[in-house]
Short mmCIF file of C-alpha atoms in Angstrom, two decimals:
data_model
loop_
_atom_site.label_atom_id
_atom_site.label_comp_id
_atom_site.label_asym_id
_atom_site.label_seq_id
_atom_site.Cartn_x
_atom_site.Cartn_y
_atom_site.Cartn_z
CA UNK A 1 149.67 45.38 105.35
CA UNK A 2 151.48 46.49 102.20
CA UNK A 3 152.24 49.71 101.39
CA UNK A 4 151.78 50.80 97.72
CA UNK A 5 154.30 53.37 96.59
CA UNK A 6 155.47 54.86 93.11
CA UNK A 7 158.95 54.20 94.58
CA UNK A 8 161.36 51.86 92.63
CA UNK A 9 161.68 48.81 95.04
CA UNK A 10 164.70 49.30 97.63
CA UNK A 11 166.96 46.74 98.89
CA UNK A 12 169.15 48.00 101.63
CA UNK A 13 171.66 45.85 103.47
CA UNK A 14 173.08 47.19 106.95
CA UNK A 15 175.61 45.76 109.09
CA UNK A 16 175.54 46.43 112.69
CA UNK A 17 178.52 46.51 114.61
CA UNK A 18 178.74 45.47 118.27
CA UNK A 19 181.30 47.29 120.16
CA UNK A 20 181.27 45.06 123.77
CA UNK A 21 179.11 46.94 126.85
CA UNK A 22 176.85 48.47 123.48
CA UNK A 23 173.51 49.85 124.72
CA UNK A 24 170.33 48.12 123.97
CA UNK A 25 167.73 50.30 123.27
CA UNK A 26 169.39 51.98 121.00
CA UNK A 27 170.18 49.06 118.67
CA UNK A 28 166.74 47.31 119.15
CA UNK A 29 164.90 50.82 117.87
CA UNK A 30 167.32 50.33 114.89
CA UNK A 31 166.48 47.04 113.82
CA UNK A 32 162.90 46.84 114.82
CA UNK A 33 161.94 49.89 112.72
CA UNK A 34 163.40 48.56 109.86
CA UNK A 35 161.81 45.12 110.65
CA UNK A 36 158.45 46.89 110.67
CA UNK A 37 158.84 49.19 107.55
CA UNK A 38 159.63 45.49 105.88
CA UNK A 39 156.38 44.00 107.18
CA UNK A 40 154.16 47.06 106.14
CA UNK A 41 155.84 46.99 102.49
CA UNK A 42 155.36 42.88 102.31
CA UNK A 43 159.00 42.36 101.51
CA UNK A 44 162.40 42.56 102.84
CA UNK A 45 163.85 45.64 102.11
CA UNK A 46 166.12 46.13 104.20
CA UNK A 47 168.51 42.95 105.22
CA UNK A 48 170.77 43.34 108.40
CA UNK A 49 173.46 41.47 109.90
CA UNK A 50 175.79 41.67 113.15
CA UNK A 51 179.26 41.98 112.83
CA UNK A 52 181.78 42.00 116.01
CA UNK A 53 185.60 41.71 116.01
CA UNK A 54 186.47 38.49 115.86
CA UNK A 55 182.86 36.90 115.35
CA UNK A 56 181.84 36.12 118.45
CA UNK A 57 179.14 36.64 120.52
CA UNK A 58 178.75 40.36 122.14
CA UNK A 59 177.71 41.05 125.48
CA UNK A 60 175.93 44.54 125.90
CA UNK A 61 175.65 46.68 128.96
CA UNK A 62 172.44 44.85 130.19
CA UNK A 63 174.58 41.69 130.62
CA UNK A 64 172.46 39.96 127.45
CA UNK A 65 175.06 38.42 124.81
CA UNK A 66 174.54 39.05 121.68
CA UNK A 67 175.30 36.44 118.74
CA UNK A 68 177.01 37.76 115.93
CA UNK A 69 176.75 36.76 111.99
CA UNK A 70 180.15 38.03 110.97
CA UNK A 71 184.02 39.27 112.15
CA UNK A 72 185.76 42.24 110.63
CA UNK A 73 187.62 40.22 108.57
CA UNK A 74 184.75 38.59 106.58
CA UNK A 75 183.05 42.40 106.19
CA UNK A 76 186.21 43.37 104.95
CA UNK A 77 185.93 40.59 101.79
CA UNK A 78 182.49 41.51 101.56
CA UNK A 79 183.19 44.73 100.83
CA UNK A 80 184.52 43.21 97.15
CA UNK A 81 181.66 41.06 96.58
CA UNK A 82 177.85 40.48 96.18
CA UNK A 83 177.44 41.05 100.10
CA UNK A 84 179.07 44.46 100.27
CA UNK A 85 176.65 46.01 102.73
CA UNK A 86 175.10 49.91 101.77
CA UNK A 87 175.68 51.12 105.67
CA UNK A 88 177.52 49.83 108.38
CA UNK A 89 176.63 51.10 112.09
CA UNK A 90 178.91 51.44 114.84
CA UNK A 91 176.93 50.27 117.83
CA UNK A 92 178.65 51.46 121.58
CA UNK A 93 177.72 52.07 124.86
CA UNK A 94 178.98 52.94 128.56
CA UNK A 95 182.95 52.81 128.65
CA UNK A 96 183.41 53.92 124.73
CA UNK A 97 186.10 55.74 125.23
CA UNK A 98 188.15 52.86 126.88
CA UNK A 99 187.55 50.84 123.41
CA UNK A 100 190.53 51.06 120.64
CA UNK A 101 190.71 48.36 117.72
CA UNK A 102 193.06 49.32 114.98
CA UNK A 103 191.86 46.37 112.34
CA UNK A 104 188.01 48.17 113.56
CA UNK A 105 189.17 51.51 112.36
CA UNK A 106 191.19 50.47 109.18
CA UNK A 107 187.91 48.81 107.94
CA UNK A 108 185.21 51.47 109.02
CA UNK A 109 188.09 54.27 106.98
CA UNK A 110 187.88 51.34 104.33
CA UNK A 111 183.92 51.41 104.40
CA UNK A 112 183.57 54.86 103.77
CA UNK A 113 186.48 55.08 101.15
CA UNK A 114 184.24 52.78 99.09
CA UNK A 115 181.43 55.11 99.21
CA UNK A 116 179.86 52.58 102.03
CA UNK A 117 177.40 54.92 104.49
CA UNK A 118 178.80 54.60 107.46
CA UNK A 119 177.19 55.84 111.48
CA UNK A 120 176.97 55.22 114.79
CA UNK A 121 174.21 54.62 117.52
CA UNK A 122 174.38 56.37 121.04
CA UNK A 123 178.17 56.45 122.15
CA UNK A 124 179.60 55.12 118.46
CA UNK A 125 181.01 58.36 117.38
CA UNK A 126 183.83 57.75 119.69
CA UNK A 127 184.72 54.68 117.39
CA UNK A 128 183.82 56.95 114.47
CA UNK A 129 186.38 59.80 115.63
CA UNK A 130 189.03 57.46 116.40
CA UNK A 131 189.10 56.05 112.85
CA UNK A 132 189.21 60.11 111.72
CA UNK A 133 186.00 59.81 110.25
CA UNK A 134 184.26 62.65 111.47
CA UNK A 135 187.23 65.77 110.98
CA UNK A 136 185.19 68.60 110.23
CA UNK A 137 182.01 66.56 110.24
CA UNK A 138 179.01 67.16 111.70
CA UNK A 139 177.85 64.60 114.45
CA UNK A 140 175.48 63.48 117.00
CA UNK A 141 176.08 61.85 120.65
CA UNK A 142 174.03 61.57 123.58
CA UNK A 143 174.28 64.22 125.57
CA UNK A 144 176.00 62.84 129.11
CA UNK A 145 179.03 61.81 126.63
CA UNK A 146 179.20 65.27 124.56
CA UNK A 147 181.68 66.90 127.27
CA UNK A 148 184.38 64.21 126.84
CA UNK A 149 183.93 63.66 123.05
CA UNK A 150 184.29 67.37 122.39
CA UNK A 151 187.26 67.55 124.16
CA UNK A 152 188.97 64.53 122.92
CA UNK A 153 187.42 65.22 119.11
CA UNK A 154 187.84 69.15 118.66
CA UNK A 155 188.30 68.76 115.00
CA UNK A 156 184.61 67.06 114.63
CA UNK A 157 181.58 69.54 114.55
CA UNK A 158 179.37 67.81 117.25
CA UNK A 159 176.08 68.89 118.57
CA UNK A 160 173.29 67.71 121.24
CA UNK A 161 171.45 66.88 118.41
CA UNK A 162 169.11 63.66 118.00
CA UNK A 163 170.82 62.94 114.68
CA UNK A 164 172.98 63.87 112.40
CA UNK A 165 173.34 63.00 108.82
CA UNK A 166 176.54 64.95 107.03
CA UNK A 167 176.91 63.51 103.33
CA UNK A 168 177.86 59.27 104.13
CA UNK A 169 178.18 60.32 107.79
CA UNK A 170 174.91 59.39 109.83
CA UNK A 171 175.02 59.49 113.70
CA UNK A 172 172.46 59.89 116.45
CA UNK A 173 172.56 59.92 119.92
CA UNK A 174 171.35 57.01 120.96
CA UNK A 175 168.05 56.13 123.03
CA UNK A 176 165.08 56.41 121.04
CA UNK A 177 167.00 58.67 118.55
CA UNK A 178 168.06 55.39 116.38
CA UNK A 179 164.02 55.49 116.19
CA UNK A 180 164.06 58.87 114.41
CA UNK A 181 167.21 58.59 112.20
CA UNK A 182 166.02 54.87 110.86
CA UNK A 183 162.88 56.84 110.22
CA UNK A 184 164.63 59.55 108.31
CA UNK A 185 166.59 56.87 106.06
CA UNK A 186 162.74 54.96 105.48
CA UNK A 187 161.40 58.29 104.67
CA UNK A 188 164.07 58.74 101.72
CA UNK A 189 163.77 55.61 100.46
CA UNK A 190 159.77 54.99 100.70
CA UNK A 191 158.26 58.67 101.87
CA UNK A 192 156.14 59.95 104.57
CA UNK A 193 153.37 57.01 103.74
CA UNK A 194 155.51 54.28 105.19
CA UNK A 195 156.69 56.21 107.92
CA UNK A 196 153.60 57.14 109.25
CA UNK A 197 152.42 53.66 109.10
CA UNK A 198 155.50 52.48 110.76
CA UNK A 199 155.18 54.97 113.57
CA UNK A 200 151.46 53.44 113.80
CA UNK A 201 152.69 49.85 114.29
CA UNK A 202 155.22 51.64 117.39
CA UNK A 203 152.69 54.11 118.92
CA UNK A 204 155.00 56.45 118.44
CA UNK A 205 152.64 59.95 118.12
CA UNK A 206 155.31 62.14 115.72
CA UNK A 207 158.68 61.80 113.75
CA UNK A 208 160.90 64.34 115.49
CA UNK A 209 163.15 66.22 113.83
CA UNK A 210 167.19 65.80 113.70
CA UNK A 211 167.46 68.95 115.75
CA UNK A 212 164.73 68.05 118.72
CA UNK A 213 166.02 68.40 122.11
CA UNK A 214 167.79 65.27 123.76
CA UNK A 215 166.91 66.52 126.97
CA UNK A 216 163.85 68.00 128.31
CA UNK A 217 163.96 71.80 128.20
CA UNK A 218 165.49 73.70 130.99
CA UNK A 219 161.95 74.68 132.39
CA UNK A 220 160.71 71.08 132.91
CA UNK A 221 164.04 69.91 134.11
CA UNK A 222 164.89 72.33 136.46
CA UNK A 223 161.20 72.85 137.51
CA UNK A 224 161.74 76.61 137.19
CA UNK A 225 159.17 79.11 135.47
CA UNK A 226 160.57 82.49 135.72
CA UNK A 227 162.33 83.05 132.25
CA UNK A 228 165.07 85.86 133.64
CA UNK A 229 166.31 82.57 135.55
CA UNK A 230 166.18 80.31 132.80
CA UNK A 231 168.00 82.85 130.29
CA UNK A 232 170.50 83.14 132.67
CA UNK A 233 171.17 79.35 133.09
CA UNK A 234 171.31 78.73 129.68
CA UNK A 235 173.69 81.48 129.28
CA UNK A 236 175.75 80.10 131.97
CA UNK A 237 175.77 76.50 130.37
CA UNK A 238 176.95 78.18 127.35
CA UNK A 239 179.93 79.48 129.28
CA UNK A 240 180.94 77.02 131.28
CA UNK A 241 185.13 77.27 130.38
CA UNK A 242 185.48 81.00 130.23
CA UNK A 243 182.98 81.89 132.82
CA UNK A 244 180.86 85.24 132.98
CA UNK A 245 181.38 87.61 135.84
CA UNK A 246 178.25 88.13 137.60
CA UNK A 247 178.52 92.00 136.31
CA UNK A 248 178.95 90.28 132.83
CA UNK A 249 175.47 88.21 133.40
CA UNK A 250 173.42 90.99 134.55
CA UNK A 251 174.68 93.29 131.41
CA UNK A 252 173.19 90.59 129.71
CA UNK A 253 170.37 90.19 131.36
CA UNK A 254 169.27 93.84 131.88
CA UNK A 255 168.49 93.55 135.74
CA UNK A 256 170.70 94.41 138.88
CA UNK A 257 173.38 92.00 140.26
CA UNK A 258 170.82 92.46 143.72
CA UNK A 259 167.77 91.10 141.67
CA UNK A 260 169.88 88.18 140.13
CA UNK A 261 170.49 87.40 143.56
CA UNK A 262 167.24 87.75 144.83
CA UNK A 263 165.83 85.61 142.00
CA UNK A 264 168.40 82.67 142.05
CA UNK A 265 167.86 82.70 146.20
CA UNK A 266 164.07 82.13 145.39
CA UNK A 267 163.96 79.86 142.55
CA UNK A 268 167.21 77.85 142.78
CA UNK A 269 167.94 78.07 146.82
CA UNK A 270 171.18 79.20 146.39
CA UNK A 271 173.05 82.03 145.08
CA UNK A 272 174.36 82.47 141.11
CA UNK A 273 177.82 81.96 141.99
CA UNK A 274 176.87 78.48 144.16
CA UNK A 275 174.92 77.52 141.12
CA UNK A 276 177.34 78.32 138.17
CA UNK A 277 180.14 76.74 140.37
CA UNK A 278 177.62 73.70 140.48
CA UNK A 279 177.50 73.51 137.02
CA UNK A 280 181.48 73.53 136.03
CA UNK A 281 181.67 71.08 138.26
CA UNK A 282 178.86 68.95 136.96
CA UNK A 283 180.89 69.09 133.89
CA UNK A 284 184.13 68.31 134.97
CA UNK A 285 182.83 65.02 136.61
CA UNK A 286 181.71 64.12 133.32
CA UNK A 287 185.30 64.71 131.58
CA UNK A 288 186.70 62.28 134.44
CA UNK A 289 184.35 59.64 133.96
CA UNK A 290 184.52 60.07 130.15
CA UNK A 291 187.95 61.19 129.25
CA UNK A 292 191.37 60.21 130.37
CA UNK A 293 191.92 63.95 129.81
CA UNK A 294 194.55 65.28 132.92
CA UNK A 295 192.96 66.54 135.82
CA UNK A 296 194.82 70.23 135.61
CA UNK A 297 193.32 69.89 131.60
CA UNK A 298 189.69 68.93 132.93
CA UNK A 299 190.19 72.31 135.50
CA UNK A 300 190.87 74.41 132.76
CA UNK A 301 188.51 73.46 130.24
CA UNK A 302 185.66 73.88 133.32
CA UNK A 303 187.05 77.35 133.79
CA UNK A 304 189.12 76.78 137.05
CA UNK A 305 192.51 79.04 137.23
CA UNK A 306 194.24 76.14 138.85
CA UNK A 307 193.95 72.84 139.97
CA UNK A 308 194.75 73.12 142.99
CA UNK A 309 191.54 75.51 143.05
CA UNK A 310 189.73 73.13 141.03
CA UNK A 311 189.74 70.47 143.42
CA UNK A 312 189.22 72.01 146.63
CA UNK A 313 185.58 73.11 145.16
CA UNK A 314 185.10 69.22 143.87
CA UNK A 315 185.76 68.00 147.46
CA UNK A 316 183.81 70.16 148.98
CA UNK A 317 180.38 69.48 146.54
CA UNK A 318 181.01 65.57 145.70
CA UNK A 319 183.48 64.58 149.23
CA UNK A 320 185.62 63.08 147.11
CA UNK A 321 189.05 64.42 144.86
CA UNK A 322 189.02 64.62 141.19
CA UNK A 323 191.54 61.64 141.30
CA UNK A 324 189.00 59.83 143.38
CA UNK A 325 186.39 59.95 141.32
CA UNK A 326 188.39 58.68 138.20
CA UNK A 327 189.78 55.66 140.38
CA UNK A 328 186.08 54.95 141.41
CA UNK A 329 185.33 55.11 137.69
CA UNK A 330 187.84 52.95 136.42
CA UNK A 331 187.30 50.36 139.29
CA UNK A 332 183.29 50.14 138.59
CA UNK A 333 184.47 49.95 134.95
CA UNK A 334 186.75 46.93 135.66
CA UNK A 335 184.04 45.14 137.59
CA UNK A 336 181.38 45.48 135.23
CA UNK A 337 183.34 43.81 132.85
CA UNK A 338 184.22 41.09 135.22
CA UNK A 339 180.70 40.34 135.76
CA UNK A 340 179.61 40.58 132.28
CA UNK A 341 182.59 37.96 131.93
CA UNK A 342 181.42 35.51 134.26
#
């Protein structure tokens, strides 16, 4: 199984930190592509160990605890001696943005001031942001969480991208995208013979690149084939806190506000306006889920003029008020973690 190469042997150590309710799949990609590219090279190049707060076992989002190897507090000794680790990776999940550890940001802004690589997988760039790692960085986060990040991180350059890797900065947004952005660090290290035979060993057809779609495109989601419709949407999505006038969209366009009409009442069932209000609103659930941003904040960054406005139109598409739905949030929040507890 070993893989010849003209490379200079590697030996990589990562840490992987467990922030509680972290996701899975993301972490498992991680660590069991670089546990394959070791078994197809015949050695261990790359060494790993899990790191949590305080040392203890981590329960992730699936309920499964997780045992750890090491706290904060030993990582942040290692960092002076023969076990100073090359990356350390933020590993998060559902309910990020509820997590804050001071003594967790000190050390990750203590990583990267010793020229430690330092990312995230899935949801971690919240933890990333918070310790002001990513100011005028480029990042990566999955894309249900990219509303509330944006919004709570303007200063970091963030983008629906698979991964991201800016200078010591690598993030990706989560998924199978750990998959890809392991993959990317193998290729540098070893080239594109080990990574083809570690995509062998995972069936896994073609190494995507860092700016793939996280979604599938808007034809295959929506089910829609006409492309006047889909230009439209996607122009629509882009302007989701200023929005267009419908005069605006057909300018753009280059067809009649009757025809937009027509078109949106035969491929979407409903008219432009119904389906751009849709939309705004579909966004501003995820800032209320995600952010503890204020609700009259949340109505103007989803274009409403007030929020009064704003949740009159919520009611009447989700039967519920903006401050419901951020109550229901925070109480299926609280009981996850009481389960997860017991």
């Amino acid at each position: 199984m070993n893989v010849s190469s003209t490379h200079q042997p590697v030996k990589r150590t990562l840490v992987f930190f467990l922030v509680p309710e972290f996701t899975m799949l993301p972490f498992t990609a991680a660590v069991e592509t670089l546990r394959i590219a070791n078994r197809m090279l015949g050695y261990r190049a790359y060494d790993w160990r899990l790191c949590s707060s305080d040392g203890q076992k981590v329960a992730s989002s699936a309920g499964i605890s997780v045992e750890v190897d090491t706290s904060v507090a030993d990582e942040r000794k290692n960092l002076g001696g023969e076990n100073r680790p090359n990356m350390v990776l933020v590993c998060s999940g559902i309910a990020v943005d509820q997590y804050s550890n001071k003594t967790v940001n000190a050390w990750l802004r203590e990583t990267y001031n010793r020229n430690v690589a330092v990312g995230s997988l899935c949801t971690g760039a919240h933890v990333l942001a918070q310790a002001g790692l990513l100011n005028g960085k480029r990042c990566a986060i999955h894309w249900e969480n990219l509303p509330g990040f944006s919004e709570a991180y303007p200063q970091a350059e963030v983008y629906a991208d698979l991964y991201e890797v800016d200078g010591n900065i690598y993030t990706c947004a989560g998924g199978t995208a750990s998959l890809d952005m392991m993959l990317n660090l193998i290729g540098q290290d070893f080239g594109e013979n080990l990574v083809n035979r570690v995509c062998e060993q995972q069936l896994t057809d073609r190494v995507r690149s860092p700016h793939d779609r996280q979604r599938l495109p808007l034809r295959a989601r929506l089910g829609v084939q006409n492309g006047k419709v889909l230009s439209i949407i996607e122009l629509m999505e882009n302007n989701l806190s200023e929005p267009l006038s419908l005069v605006e969209i057909a300018e753009d366009a280059g067809l009649s506000r009757r025809q937009i009409e027509r078109l949106f009442r035969q491929e979407m069932g409903r008219s432009p306006a119904r389906y751009y209000l849709e939309i705004r609103l579909d966004r501003a659930r995820h800032l209320l889920v995600q952010s503890s941003m204020p609700v009259v904040e949340v109505a103007v960054a989803c274009g409403f003029v007030s929020a009064s406005h704003f949740s009159k139109c919520y009611r009447e598409v989700y039967n519920r008020s903006p401050q419901q739905e951020r109550a229901e949030r925070k109480l299926t929040v609280a009981s996850s973690k009481m389960a997860i507890a017991a």
